[in-house]
Amino acid sequence: MPPFALQLLIAVALVGLTFLVTYPLRVGAGTVDALDAALLVLALVNLRVAWTAANHAGGGRAPAWFQLAGLGAAALITYAMIRALTPTS
């Protein structure tokens, strides 16, 4: 397993964790999920570190499998962030 794959797995695990834990924070008339937002920021940082490492290890271009997995992880992070920061009443 390449070393940058571990960072990608950590990012995906953090996204998965957001579906299990919650910490609602009251903002205005609704609530947002502050813990999920913080975990997703960490997931995004891990994804960025993994992407940089994959590009560096591959001579300036990440492997195709990593690009697909990274884009999938980015889509999951985006979906979960929208879900966490959309106010609920």
C-alpha atoms as one frame of an Amber mdcrd trajectory, in Angstrom:
protein
   0.000   0.000   0.000   1.454   3.378  -0.929   1.983   5.725   2.016  -0.416
   8.348   0.665  -3.274   5.835   0.625  -3.369   5.907   4.441  -4.181   9.633
   4.425  -6.977   8.982   1.944  -8.374   6.224   4.184  -8.231   8.552   7.197
 -10.172  11.201   5.265 -12.859   8.683   4.282 -13.012   7.352   7.861 -13.555
  10.876   9.194 -16.402  11.375   6.728 -17.911   8.070   7.871 -17.594   9.151
  11.476 -19.782  12.193  10.814 -22.729   9.889  10.159 -22.328   8.389  13.650
 -21.634  11.381  15.919 -23.301  14.741  16.338 -23.056  17.911  18.370 -25.872
  20.300  17.484 -25.087  23.983  17.901 -27.880  26.539  17.994 -27.388  29.307
  15.422 -30.204  31.802  15.041 -33.513  29.985  14.684 -31.990  26.637  13.723
 -29.193  24.267  14.655 -26.114  23.132  12.758 -23.808  20.222  13.497 -20.579
  21.754  14.786 -18.755  18.463  15.441 -19.419  17.208  11.930 -18.153  20.465
  10.452 -14.920  20.212  12.462 -14.401  16.553  11.486 -15.008  17.396   7.837
 -12.395  20.148   7.926  -9.915  17.569   9.227 -11.004  15.160   6.472 -10.428
  17.848   3.868  -6.947  18.544   5.247  -6.116  14.820   5.133  -7.371  14.610
   1.563  -5.197  17.570   0.558  -2.123  16.050   2.214  -2.780  12.728   0.475
  -3.274  14.400  -2.901  -0.021  16.347  -2.556   1.873  13.204  -1.532   0.393
  11.213  -4.422   1.387  13.896  -6.906   4.885  14.085  -5.460   5.364  10.297
  -5.448   4.067   9.930  -8.993   6.393  12.466 -10.536   3.799  15.236 -10.700
   0.708  13.162 -11.415  -1.303  11.020  -9.020  -2.295   7.498 -10.131  -5.695
   7.161 -11.827  -7.149   5.025  -9.016  -6.161   7.703  -6.525  -7.696  10.481
  -8.605 -11.018   8.619  -8.736 -10.925   7.778  -5.031  -9.923  11.338  -4.144
 -12.734  12.847  -6.190 -15.171  10.425  -4.555 -13.903  11.414  -1.118 -14.210
  15.098  -2.039 -17.813  14.518  -3.124 -18.568  12.778   0.182 -16.972  15.630
   2.123 -18.998  18.194   0.177 -22.267  16.328   0.728 -21.597  15.834   4.436
 -20.547  19.486   4.906 -23.740  20.744   3.270 -25.737  18.348   5.457 -23.902
  19.479   8.605 -24.176  23.215   7.959 -27.752  23.384   6.693 -29.781  24.816
   9.582 -32.566  22.649  10.919 -35.365  23.853  13.127
